[in-house]
CSV table of C-alpha atoms in Angstrom, one decimal:
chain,number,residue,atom,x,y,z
L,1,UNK,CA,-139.8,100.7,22.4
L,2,UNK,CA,-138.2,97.6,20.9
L,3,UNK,CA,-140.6,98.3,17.5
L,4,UNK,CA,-139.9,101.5,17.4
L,5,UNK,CA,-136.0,101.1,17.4
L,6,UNK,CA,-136.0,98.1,14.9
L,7,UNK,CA,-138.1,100.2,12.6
L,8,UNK,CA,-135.8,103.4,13.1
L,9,UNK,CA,-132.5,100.8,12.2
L,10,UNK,CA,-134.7,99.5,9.1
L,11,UNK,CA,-135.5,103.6,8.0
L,12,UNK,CA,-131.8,104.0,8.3
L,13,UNK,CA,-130.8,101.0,6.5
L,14,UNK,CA,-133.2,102.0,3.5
L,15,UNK,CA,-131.6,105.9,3.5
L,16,UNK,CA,-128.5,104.1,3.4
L,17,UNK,CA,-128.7,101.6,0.7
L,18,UNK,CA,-130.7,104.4,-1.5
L,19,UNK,CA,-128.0,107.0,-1.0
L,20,UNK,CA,-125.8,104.0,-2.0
L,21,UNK,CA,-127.2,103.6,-5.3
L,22,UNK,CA,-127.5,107.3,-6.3
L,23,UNK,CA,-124.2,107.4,-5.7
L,24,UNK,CA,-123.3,104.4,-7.5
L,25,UNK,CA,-125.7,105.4,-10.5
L,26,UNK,CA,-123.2,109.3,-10.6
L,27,UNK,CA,-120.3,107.3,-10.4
L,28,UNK,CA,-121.4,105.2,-13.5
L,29,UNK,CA,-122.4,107.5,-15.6
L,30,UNK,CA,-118.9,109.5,-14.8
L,31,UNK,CA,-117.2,106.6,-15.4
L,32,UNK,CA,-119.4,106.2,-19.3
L,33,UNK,CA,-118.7,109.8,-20.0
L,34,UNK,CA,-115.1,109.3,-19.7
L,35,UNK,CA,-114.3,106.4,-21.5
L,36,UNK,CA,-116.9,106.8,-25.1
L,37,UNK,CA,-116.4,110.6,-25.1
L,38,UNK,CA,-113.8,110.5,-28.1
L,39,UNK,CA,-112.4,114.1,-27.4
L,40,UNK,CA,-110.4,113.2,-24.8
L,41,UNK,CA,-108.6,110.5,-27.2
L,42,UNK,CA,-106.9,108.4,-24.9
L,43,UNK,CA,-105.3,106.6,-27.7
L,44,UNK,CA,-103.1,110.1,-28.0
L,45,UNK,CA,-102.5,109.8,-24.5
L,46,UNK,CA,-101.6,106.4,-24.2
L,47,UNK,CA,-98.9,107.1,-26.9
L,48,UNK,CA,-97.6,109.7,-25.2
L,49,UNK,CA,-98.2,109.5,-21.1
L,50,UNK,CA,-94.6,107.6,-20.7
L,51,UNK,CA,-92.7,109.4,-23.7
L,52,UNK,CA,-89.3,111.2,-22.7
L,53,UNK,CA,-90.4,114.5,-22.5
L,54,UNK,CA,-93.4,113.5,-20.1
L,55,UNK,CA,-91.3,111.7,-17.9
L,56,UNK,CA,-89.0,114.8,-18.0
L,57,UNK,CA,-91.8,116.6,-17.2
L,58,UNK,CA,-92.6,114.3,-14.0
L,59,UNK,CA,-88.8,114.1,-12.9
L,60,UNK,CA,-88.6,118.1,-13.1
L,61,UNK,CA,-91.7,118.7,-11.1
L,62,UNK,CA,-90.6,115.8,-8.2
L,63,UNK,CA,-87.6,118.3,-8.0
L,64,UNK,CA,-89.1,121.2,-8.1
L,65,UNK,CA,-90.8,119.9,-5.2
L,66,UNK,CA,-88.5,118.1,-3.1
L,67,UNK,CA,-86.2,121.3,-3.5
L,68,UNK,CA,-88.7,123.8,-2.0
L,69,UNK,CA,-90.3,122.1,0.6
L,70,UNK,CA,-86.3,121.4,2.0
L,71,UNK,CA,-85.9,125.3,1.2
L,72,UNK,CA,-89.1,125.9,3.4
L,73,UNK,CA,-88.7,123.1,6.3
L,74,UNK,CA,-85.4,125.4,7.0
L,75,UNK,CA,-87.1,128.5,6.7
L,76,UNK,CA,-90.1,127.5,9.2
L,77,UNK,CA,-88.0,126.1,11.7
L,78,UNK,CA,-86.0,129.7,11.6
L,79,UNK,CA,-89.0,131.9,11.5
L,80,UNK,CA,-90.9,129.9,14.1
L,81,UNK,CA,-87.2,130.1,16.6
L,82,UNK,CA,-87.4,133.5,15.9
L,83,UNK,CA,-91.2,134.6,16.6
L,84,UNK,CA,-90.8,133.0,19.8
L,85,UNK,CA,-87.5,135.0,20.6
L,86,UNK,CA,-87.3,137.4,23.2
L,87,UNK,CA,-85.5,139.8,21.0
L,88,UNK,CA,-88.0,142.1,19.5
L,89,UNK,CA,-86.0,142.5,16.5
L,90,UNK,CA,-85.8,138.7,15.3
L,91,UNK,CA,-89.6,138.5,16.2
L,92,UNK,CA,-90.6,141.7,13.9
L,93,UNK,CA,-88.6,139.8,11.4
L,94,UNK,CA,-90.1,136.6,11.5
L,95,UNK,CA,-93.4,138.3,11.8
L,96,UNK,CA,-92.9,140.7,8.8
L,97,UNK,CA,-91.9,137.5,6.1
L,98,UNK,CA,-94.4,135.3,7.0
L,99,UNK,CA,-97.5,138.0,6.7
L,100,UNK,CA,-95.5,139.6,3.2
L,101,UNK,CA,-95.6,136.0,2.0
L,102,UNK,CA,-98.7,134.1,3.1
L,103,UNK,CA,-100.2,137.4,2.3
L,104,UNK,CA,-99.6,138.0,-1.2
L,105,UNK,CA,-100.4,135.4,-4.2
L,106,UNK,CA,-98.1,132.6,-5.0
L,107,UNK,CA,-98.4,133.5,-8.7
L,108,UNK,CA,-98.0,137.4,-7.8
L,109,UNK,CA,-94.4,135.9,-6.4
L,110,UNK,CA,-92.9,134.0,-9.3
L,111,UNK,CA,-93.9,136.8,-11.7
L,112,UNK,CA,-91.4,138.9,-9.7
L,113,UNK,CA,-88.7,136.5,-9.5
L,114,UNK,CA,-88.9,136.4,-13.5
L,115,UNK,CA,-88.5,140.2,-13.0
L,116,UNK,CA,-85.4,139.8,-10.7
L,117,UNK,CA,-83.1,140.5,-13.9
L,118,UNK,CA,-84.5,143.0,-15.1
L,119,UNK,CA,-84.8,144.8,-12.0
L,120,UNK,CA,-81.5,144.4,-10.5
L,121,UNK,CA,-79.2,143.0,-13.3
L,122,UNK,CA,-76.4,142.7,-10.6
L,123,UNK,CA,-77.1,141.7,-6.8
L,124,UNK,CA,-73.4,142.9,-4.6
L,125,UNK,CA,-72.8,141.8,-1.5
L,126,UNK,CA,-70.8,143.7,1.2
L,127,UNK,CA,-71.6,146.4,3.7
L,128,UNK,CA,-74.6,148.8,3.2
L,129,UNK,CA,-74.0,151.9,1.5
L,130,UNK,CA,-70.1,151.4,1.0
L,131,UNK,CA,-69.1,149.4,-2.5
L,132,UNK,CA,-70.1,146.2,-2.2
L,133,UNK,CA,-67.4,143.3,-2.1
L,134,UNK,CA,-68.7,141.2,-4.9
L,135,UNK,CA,-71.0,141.7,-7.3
L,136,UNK,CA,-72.8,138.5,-9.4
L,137,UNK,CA,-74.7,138.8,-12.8
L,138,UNK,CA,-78.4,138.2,-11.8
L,139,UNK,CA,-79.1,136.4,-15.3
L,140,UNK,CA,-76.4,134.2,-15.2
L,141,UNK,CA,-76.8,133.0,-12.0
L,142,UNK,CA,-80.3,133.1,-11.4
L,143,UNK,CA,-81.8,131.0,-14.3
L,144,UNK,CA,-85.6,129.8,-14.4
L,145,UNK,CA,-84.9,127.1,-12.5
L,146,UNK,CA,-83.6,128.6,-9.6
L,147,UNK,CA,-85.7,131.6,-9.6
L,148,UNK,CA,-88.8,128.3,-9.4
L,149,UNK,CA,-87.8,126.7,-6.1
L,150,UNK,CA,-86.6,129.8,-4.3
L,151,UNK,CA,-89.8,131.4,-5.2
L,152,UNK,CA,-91.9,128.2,-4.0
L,153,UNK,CA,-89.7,127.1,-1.4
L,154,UNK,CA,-89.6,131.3,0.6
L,155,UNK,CA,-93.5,131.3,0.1
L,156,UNK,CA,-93.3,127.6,1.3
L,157,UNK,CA,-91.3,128.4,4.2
L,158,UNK,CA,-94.0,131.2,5.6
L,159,UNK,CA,-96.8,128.6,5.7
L,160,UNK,CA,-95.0,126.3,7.1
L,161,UNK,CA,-93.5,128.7,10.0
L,162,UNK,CA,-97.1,128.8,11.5
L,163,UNK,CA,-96.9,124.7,11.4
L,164,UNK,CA,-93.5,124.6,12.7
L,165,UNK,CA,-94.6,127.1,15.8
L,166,UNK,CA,-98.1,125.5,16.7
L,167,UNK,CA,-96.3,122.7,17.0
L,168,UNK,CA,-93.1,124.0,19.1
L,169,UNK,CA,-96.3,125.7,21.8
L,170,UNK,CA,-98.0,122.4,21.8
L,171,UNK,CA,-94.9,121.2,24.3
L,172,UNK,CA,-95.7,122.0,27.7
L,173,UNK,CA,-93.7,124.8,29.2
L,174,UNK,CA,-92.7,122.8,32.0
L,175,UNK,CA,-90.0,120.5,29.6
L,176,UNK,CA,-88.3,123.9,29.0
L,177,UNK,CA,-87.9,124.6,32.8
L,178,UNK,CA,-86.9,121.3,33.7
L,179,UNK,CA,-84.2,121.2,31.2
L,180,UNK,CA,-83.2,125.2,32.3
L,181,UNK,CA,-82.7,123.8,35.7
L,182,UNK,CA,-80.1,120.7,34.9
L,183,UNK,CA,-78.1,123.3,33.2
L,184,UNK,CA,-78.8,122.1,29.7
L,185,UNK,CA,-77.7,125.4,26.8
L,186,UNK,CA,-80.9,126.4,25.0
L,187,UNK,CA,-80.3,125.2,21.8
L,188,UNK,CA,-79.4,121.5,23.2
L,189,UNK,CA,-82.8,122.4,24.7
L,190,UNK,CA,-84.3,123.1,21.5
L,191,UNK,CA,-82.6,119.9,19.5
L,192,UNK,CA,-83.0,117.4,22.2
L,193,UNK,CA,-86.3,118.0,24.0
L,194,UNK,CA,-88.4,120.4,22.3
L,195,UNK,CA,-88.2,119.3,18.5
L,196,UNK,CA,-88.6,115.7,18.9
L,197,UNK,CA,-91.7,116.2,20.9
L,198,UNK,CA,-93.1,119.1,18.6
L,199,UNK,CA,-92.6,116.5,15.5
L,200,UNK,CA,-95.9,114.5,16.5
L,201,UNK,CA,-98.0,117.5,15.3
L,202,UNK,CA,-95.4,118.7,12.6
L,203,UNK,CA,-95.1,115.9,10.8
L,204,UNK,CA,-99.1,115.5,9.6
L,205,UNK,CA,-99.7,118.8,8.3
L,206,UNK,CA,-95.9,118.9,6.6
L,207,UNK,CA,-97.5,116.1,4.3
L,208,UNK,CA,-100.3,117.9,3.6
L,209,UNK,CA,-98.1,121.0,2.1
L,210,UNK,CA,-96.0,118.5,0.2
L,211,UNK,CA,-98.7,117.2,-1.7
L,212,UNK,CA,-100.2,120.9,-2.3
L,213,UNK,CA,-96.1,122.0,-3.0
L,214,UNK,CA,-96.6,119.2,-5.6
L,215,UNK,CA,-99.6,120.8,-7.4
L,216,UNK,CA,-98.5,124.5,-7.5
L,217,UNK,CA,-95.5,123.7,-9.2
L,218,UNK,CA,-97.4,124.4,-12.1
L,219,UNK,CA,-97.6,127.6,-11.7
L,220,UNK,CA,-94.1,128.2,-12.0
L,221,UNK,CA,-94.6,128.6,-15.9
L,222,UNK,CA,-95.4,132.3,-14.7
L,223,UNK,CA,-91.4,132.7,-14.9
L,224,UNK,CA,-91.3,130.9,-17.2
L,225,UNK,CA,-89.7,127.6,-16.1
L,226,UNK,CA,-90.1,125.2,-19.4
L,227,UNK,CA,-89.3,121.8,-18.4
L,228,UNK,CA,-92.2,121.8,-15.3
L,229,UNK,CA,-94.9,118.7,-15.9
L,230,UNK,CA,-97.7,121.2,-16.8
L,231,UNK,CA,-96.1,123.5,-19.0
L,232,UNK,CA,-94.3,120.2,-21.2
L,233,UNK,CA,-97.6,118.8,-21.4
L,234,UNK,CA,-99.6,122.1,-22.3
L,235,UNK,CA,-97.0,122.4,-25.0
L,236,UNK,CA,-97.1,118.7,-26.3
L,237,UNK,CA,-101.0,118.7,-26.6
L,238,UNK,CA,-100.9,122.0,-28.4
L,239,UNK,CA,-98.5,120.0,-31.2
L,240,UNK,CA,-100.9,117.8,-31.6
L,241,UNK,CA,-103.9,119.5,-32.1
């Protein structure tokens, strides 16, 4: 029994090392292709990786993103209170955005928001079919920037609704109850008990969406937004060829 495990430990050892060294041998030859193809011509982009309009590029997209994941964190928290209400109206709601917007493409989104001037060139607000009290011009007010991080930050806030409630139902029922019975309002409830225990399985998955809230920024040259990372880059390299 003792031969038969040392020679199972020495099989897996060999498997090991020889999976090692394919894997080192792909990594090499990766690592060659990069650096002696001349098409990619790093000297061009060492010239121009920290120029002004690439690091305008960078700062844009950082804002881009920190702006709609804030937009979306409020959003979830909302949507999630409100699928778990008891009124059926605030659940329908809440239930209604987040299957409109985790059901319909990111890209499909912006391209309306681009539309949003054309298709309404003044927004009012007031009370439904009466004048309204104030009206705005949609182009003036809604420029590509803005139209960018609400666009990502309302599709953000439906992914992150679903986050925001599995981790509200991973507190046990009971914490609700206890805190019912020493009199304590719901929302103290909510701010004091529930949310800070909830946080231990929001938190991980929140960082996940920021980093994927970082790459689909560059879709927001469907509006067009001009001064995102991608689109400054795609422009730049087109210069130089």
């Amino acid at each position: 029994e003792m031969l038969t495990r040392d020679w199972s430990s020495d099989v897996c050892s060999s498997d090991l090392w020889a999976s090692a060294v394919v894997v080192a041998l792909i990594a090499a030859m990766m690592g060659h292709y990069l650096v002696t193809n001349p098409n990619f011509r790093w000297g061009v982009v060492a010239q121009w990786l920290f120029s002004k309009t690439i690091m305008s590029g960078v700062a844009y997209t950082l804002l881009l993103t920190v702006l709609a994941m804030a937009i979306g964190t409020v959003l979830a928290i909302i949507m999630a209170v409100m699928r778990q209400s008891i009124n059926p109206v605030l659940r329908w709601v809440a239930t209604a955005y987040i299957w409109f917007f985790r059901g319909t493409p990111i890209y499909t989104q912006l391209i309306f928001w681009s539309l949003l001037p054309t298709l309404s060139p003044q927004i009012g607000i007031g009370i439904p079919f009466l004048p309204p009290f104030v009206s705005i011009d949609t182009a003036t007010y809604f420029t590509p920037f803005w139209m960018a991080f609400i666009g990502l930050g309302l599709n953000e806030g439906a992914y992150l609704a679903e986050i925001m409630r599995a981790g509200l139902l991973s507190v046990d029922s009971g914490q609700w109850e206890a805190a019912t019975a020493l009199g304590m309002p719901r929302s103290l409830i909510f701010r004091r008990i529930i949310l800070p225990q909830a946080m231990r399985v929001i938190v991980p998955p929140i960082g996940n969406e920021t980093i994927s809230m970082l790459k689909t920024t560059s879709l927001v040259s469907a509006i067009p937004f001009t001064l995102e990372l991608t689109f400054v880059a795609s422009t730049k390299g087109q210069s130089l060829c």
